[in-house]
Amino acid sequence: MFELRAAPGKGLGMFATRDIQRGEMLIHETALISLTKEQDKNSWWAFLYEEFEKLSPEDQATYLELSYLPNDYSEYVTDISDYLSDLRGIEEENLEAKVELVIKIMAIYAVNNAELSNDCKYSSGVFATYTRINHSCIPNAAWTWQPESQALEVCASQDIAADEEITISYIITISSYRSRAVQLADYGFECRCRACDGPDKEVSDQRRQRLCRINEMFEVLDHMDPDRDPNLLEGKEMDAVKLAYEFVDLLKAEGLVGSELTRALVYFHVVVNPSSLESWADQSSH
């Protein structure tokens, strides 16, 4: 279904080896390393190192091959040294190398971890195959967490042609170019997708800024209580419906047909009689 190979300007990338239909599952995998919510708060690097030690030699090698940024972790060096020498019994002659290993493990985790859902036992995890998927602000795939199997799934959110690169979004796509660039700085690269560097990037940016503003209106609606104020939208129903349709049209124009469309559906459900949802869903899928 896919293979890993060189992606120009990106290192490795994941490419389809056949035509993939929207909705097809691409990946179902458990984490190499994951941290619980409590571990993520308290001395997370110590828990991370302990989880790394539990891996097989093959999985350790796979983990250490992942990319990372040379960020400054000097503030942790003293605590890591004390932990390794006092609690793990690492001899002085091996201490420096072990500290460097722990810092590399931290750096890899910082760049490659996926933040999991709030109702999950784990707050984040690194997934060997998933982490090889590159970013695009116009992704053709999306991931979800499956609590029953404690696994991450990646599915195609658009039809993907054979030899096309499979991409996901690392960030909030409904935002301006400048905002996306700031978010991506944490990953150490500049996006060169069509929305960021294409011939119509200015038009795209205008659409996304409008999407952002509509999404802010959605947020306001989310906090409204129709039980306390049943007449809240009285006389404004058609305006709200038009806003929902505009949101969908903008998403489709931008090629954002994953979770963002689901967001529009939730909004539509609030402002429109649920019996209208079926016809709306049919329109939004074309």
Short mmCIF file of C-alpha atoms in Angstrom, two decimals:
data_model
loop_
_atom_site.label_atom_id
_atom_site.label_comp_id
_atom_site.label_asym_id
_atom_site.label_seq_id
_atom_site.Cartn_x
_atom_site.Cartn_y
_atom_site.Cartn_z
CA MET A 1 0.00 0.00 0.00
CA PHE A 2 2.88 2.36 0.79
CA GLU A 3 6.65 2.53 0.98
CA LEU A 4 9.22 4.77 2.63
CA ARG A 5 11.61 6.54 0.29
CA ALA A 6 13.41 9.84 -0.18
CA ALA A 7 11.14 12.89 -0.34
CA PRO A 8 12.80 15.97 -1.91
CA GLY A 9 13.71 18.45 0.80
CA LYS A 10 12.14 16.33 3.54
CA GLY A 11 14.38 13.34 4.09
CA LEU A 12 12.24 10.22 4.07
CA GLY A 13 8.57 10.24 3.15
CA MET A 14 5.70 7.78 2.82
CA PHE A 15 4.42 7.17 -0.73
CA ALA A 16 1.44 5.21 -1.99
CA THR A 17 2.33 2.13 -4.05
CA ARG A 18 -1.22 1.85 -5.41
CA ASP A 19 -4.33 4.00 -5.65
CA ILE A 20 -5.85 4.44 -2.18
CA GLN A 21 -9.49 5.34 -1.65
CA ARG A 22 -10.69 7.90 0.86
CA GLY A 23 -11.45 6.16 4.14
CA GLU A 24 -8.97 3.30 3.70
CA MET A 25 -6.93 2.50 6.78
CA LEU A 26 -3.21 2.93 6.15
CA ILE A 27 -1.70 2.24 9.57
CA HIS A 28 -2.82 0.57 12.80
CA GLU A 29 0.02 0.48 15.30
CA THR A 30 0.81 0.62 18.99
CA ALA A 31 3.40 2.97 20.42
CA LEU A 32 7.10 2.24 20.66
CA ILE A 33 7.17 4.44 23.75
CA SER A 34 4.33 6.25 25.51
CA LEU A 35 3.92 8.33 28.64
CA THR A 36 0.93 8.51 30.94
CA LYS A 37 -0.47 11.86 31.99
CA GLU A 38 1.30 11.62 35.36
CA GLN A 39 4.60 10.55 33.84
CA ASP A 40 4.43 13.44 31.41
CA LYS A 41 4.33 15.89 34.32
CA ASN A 42 6.89 14.54 36.76
CA SER A 43 10.50 13.81 35.71
CA TRP A 44 9.25 12.74 32.29
CA TRP A 45 12.76 12.12 31.02
CA ALA A 46 13.34 9.43 33.70
CA PHE A 47 10.14 7.58 32.76
CA LEU A 48 11.06 7.98 29.11
CA TYR A 49 14.47 6.39 29.64
CA GLU A 50 12.93 3.51 31.60
CA GLU A 51 10.43 2.89 28.79
CA PHE A 52 13.26 2.98 26.26
CA GLU A 53 15.19 0.34 28.23
CA LYS A 54 12.18 -2.00 28.01
CA LEU A 55 12.36 -2.02 24.21
CA SER A 56 14.02 -4.81 22.29
CA PRO A 57 17.40 -3.99 20.73
CA GLU A 58 15.69 -3.78 17.34
CA ASP A 59 13.05 -1.33 18.58
CA GLN A 60 15.70 0.73 20.37
CA ALA A 61 17.60 1.02 17.09
CA THR A 62 14.40 2.00 15.27
CA TYR A 63 13.71 4.70 17.86
CA LEU A 64 17.23 6.13 17.74
CA GLU A 65 17.04 6.43 13.94
CA LEU A 66 14.20 8.97 14.21
CA SER A 67 14.91 12.64 13.56
CA TYR A 68 15.35 15.26 16.28
CA LEU A 69 16.35 18.87 16.76
CA PRO A 70 19.55 19.93 18.56
CA ASN A 71 17.69 21.87 21.24
CA ASP A 72 19.31 22.93 24.49
CA TYR A 73 18.67 20.38 27.25
CA SER A 74 21.45 21.62 29.53
CA GLU A 75 19.00 22.41 32.34
CA TYR A 76 18.36 18.67 32.71
CA VAL A 77 21.98 17.48 32.78
CA THR A 78 22.52 17.68 36.55
CA ASP A 79 19.26 15.90 37.39
CA ILE A 80 19.89 13.23 34.74
CA SER A 81 23.44 12.66 36.02
CA ASP A 82 22.22 12.31 39.62
CA TYR A 83 19.45 9.94 38.54
CA LEU A 84 21.79 7.72 36.54
CA SER A 85 24.55 7.57 39.14
CA ASP A 86 22.49 7.45 42.34
CA LEU A 87 19.42 5.46 41.27
CA ARG A 88 20.67 3.44 38.30
CA GLY A 89 24.22 2.76 39.46
CA ILE A 90 25.94 4.02 36.32
CA GLU A 91 29.71 4.19 36.81
CA GLU A 92 31.54 7.50 36.39
CA GLU A 93 33.37 6.43 33.23
CA ASN A 94 30.06 5.61 31.51
CA LEU A 95 28.05 8.52 32.88
CA GLU A 96 28.67 11.11 30.15
CA ALA A 97 27.68 8.72 27.35
CA LYS A 98 24.52 7.71 29.23
CA VAL A 99 23.54 11.33 29.81
CA GLU A 100 23.97 11.99 26.08
CA LEU A 101 21.78 8.97 25.32
CA VAL A 102 19.01 10.17 27.62
CA ILE A 103 19.11 13.63 26.05
CA LYS A 104 18.88 12.12 22.56
CA ILE A 105 15.91 10.01 23.67
CA MET A 106 14.27 13.19 24.99
CA ALA A 107 14.97 15.14 21.80
CA ILE A 108 13.52 12.39 19.61
CA TYR A 109 10.40 12.20 21.74
CA ALA A 110 9.92 15.96 21.70
CA VAL A 111 9.75 16.07 17.88
CA ASN A 112 8.05 12.75 17.09
CA ASN A 113 5.41 12.20 19.77
CA ALA A 114 1.70 12.32 18.99
CA GLU A 115 -0.57 13.88 21.61
CA LEU A 116 -3.35 11.42 22.37
CA SER A 117 -6.98 12.03 23.34
CA ASN A 118 -8.04 13.31 26.73
CA ASP A 119 -9.89 10.09 27.57
CA CYS A 120 -6.79 8.00 26.93
CA LYS A 121 -4.55 6.61 29.68
CA TYR A 122 -1.54 7.97 27.82
CA SER A 123 -0.89 11.61 27.08
CA SER A 124 1.48 10.99 24.19
CA GLY A 125 3.43 8.34 22.33
CA VAL A 126 5.95 7.74 19.55
CA PHE A 127 4.82 5.43 16.74
CA ALA A 128 7.49 4.00 14.46
CA THR A 129 5.59 4.06 11.15
CA TYR A 130 3.31 7.02 11.80
CA THR A 131 6.22 9.30 12.61
CA ARG A 132 7.62 8.79 9.11
CA ILE A 133 4.64 10.62 7.57
CA ASN A 134 5.51 14.15 6.56
CA HIS A 135 3.44 17.26 7.13
CA SER A 136 1.28 19.20 4.69
CA CYS A 137 -1.18 22.02 5.33
CA ILE A 138 -3.36 20.22 2.77
CA PRO A 139 -3.07 16.68 4.16
CA ASN A 140 -4.53 13.64 2.44
CA ALA A 141 -4.60 11.49 5.59
CA ALA A 142 -5.49 11.87 9.26
CA TRP A 143 -4.95 9.88 12.43
CA THR A 144 -7.19 8.92 15.33
CA TRP A 145 -6.59 7.14 18.62
CA GLN A 146 -8.41 3.82 19.12
CA PRO A 147 -8.84 3.31 22.89
CA GLU A 148 -10.15 -0.26 22.58
CA SER A 149 -6.95 -1.50 20.92
CA GLN A 150 -4.68 1.18 22.40
CA ALA A 151 -3.49 1.88 18.91
CA LEU A 152 -3.12 4.80 16.53
CA GLU A 153 -4.86 4.55 13.17
CA VAL A 154 -4.11 6.57 10.05
CA CYS A 155 -6.77 6.67 7.33
CA ALA A 156 -6.88 8.38 3.96
CA SER A 157 -9.00 11.53 4.14
CA GLN A 158 -8.83 11.97 0.36
CA ASP A 159 -8.27 9.65 -2.59
CA ILE A 160 -4.52 9.17 -2.96
CA ALA A 161 -2.99 8.25 -6.30
CA ALA A 162 -0.24 5.70 -6.71
CA ASP A 163 3.19 7.33 -6.21
CA GLU A 164 1.64 10.31 -4.36
CA GLU A 165 3.12 11.21 -0.99
CA ILE A 166 0.93 10.45 2.02
CA THR A 167 0.79 13.43 4.38
CA ILE A 168 -0.87 14.48 7.61
CA SER A 169 -0.99 17.83 9.38
CA TYR A 170 1.15 18.36 12.47
CA ILE A 171 -0.66 21.58 13.35
CA ILE A 172 -3.99 23.42 13.29
CA THR A 173 -4.64 23.87 9.58
CA ILE A 174 -7.45 26.41 9.98
CA SER A 175 -5.09 29.30 10.59
CA SER A 176 -3.18 31.92 8.64
CA TYR A 177 0.12 31.27 6.90
CA ARG A 178 1.97 33.24 9.57
CA SER A 179 0.35 31.29 12.38
CA ARG A 180 1.13 27.96 10.70
CA ALA A 181 4.76 28.99 10.18
CA VAL A 182 5.09 29.77 13.89
CA GLN A 183 3.59 26.41 14.83
CA LEU A 184 5.87 24.53 12.44
CA ALA A 185 8.98 26.27 13.77
CA ASP A 186 8.81 23.82 16.69
CA TYR A 187 9.42 21.03 14.17
CA GLY A 188 12.37 22.79 12.57
CA PHE A 189 11.17 23.22 8.99
CA GLU A 190 9.25 25.51 6.65
CA CYS A 191 6.30 24.01 4.81
CA ARG A 192 6.42 24.14 1.01
CA CYS A 193 2.95 22.76 0.32
CA ARG A 194 0.60 24.44 -2.16
CA ALA A 195 -1.11 26.49 0.56
CA CYS A 196 2.21 27.86 1.83
CA ASP A 197 4.28 28.18 -1.32
CA GLY A 198 1.96 27.76 -4.30
CA PRO A 199 1.04 30.35 -6.93
CA ASP A 200 -2.29 31.06 -5.18
CA LYS A 201 -0.90 31.22 -1.65
CA GLU A 202 -2.28 34.72 -1.01
CA VAL A 203 -5.81 33.64 -1.96
CA SER A 204 -5.39 30.52 0.15
CA ASP A 205 -4.29 32.62 3.11
CA GLN A 206 -7.36 34.84 2.78
CA ARG A 207 -9.61 31.78 2.78
CA ARG A 208 -7.92 30.34 5.84
CA GLN A 209 -8.14 33.58 7.73
CA ARG A 210 -11.86 33.61 7.00
CA LEU A 211 -12.08 29.97 8.16
CA CYS A 212 -10.35 30.97 11.37
CA ARG A 213 -12.84 33.74 12.01
CA ILE A 214 -15.81 31.43 11.38
CA ASN A 215 -14.25 28.82 13.63
CA GLU A 216 -14.04 31.41 16.41
CA MET A 217 -17.77 31.94 15.98
CA PHE A 218 -18.21 28.18 16.34
CA GLU A 219 -16.33 28.34 19.63
CA VAL A 220 -18.77 30.96 20.91
CA LEU A 221 -21.69 28.78 19.89
CA ASP A 222 -20.17 25.80 21.70
CA HIS A 223 -20.46 27.69 24.99
CA MET A 224 -24.07 28.72 24.48
CA ASP A 225 -26.70 26.92 26.53
CA PRO A 226 -29.90 26.45 24.49
CA ASP A 227 -31.71 25.07 27.56
CA ARG A 228 -31.19 28.31 29.44
CA ASP A 229 -31.94 30.48 26.43
CA PRO A 230 -34.06 28.55 23.90
CA ASN A 231 -34.55 31.69 21.79
CA LEU A 232 -30.83 32.29 21.44
CA LEU A 233 -30.79 31.83 17.66
CA GLU A 234 -34.33 33.00 17.02
CA GLY A 235 -34.41 35.02 13.83
CA LYS A 236 -30.78 34.16 13.09
CA GLU A 237 -31.18 30.57 11.94
CA MET A 238 -30.63 31.31 8.25
CA ASP A 239 -27.55 33.41 8.99
CA ALA A 240 -26.14 30.53 11.00
CA VAL A 241 -26.91 28.03 8.24
CA LYS A 242 -25.27 30.27 5.62
CA LEU A 243 -22.19 30.48 7.84
CA ALA A 244 -22.02 26.71 8.07
CA TYR A 245 -22.32 26.37 4.29
CA GLU A 246 -19.65 29.02 3.79
CA PHE A 247 -17.37 27.13 6.15
CA VAL A 248 -17.84 23.92 4.16
CA ASP A 249 -17.28 25.67 0.82
CA LEU A 250 -14.05 27.24 2.09
CA LEU A 251 -12.83 23.93 3.46
CA LYS A 252 -13.46 22.23 0.13
CA ALA A 253 -11.71 25.05 -1.73
CA GLU A 254 -8.69 24.54 0.53
CA GLY A 255 -8.74 20.76 0.23
CA LEU A 256 -9.40 20.31 3.96
CA VAL A 257 -11.79 17.39 4.09
CA GLY A 258 -10.86 15.59 7.30
CA SER A 259 -11.59 16.56 10.88
CA GLU A 260 -12.31 20.12 9.81
CA LEU A 261 -15.43 19.00 7.94
CA THR A 262 -16.51 17.10 11.03
CA ARG A 263 -16.26 20.35 12.94
CA ALA A 264 -18.62 21.97 10.44
CA LEU A 265 -21.05 19.05 10.84
CA VAL A 266 -21.15 19.55 14.61
CA TYR A 267 -21.93 23.22 14.13
CA PHE A 268 -24.56 22.42 11.53
CA HIS A 269 -26.20 19.97 13.92
CA VAL A 270 -26.58 22.74 16.50
CA VAL A 271 -28.22 25.28 14.22
CA VAL A 272 -30.22 23.03 11.88
CA ASN A 273 -32.90 20.43 12.49
CA PRO A 274 -31.08 17.06 12.61
CA SER A 275 -33.35 15.78 9.83
CA SER A 276 -31.46 18.08 7.46
CA LEU A 277 -28.09 16.51 8.23
CA GLU A 278 -28.33 13.72 5.66
CA SER A 279 -28.77 16.08 2.72
CA TRP A 280 -26.01 18.34 4.06
CA ALA A 281 -23.61 15.42 4.39
CA ASP A 282 -24.34 14.38 0.80
CA GLN A 283 -23.53 17.88 -0.45
CA SER A 284 -20.33 18.24 1.59
CA SER A 285 -18.91 14.96 0.27
CA HIS A 286 -19.01 16.05 -3.38
#
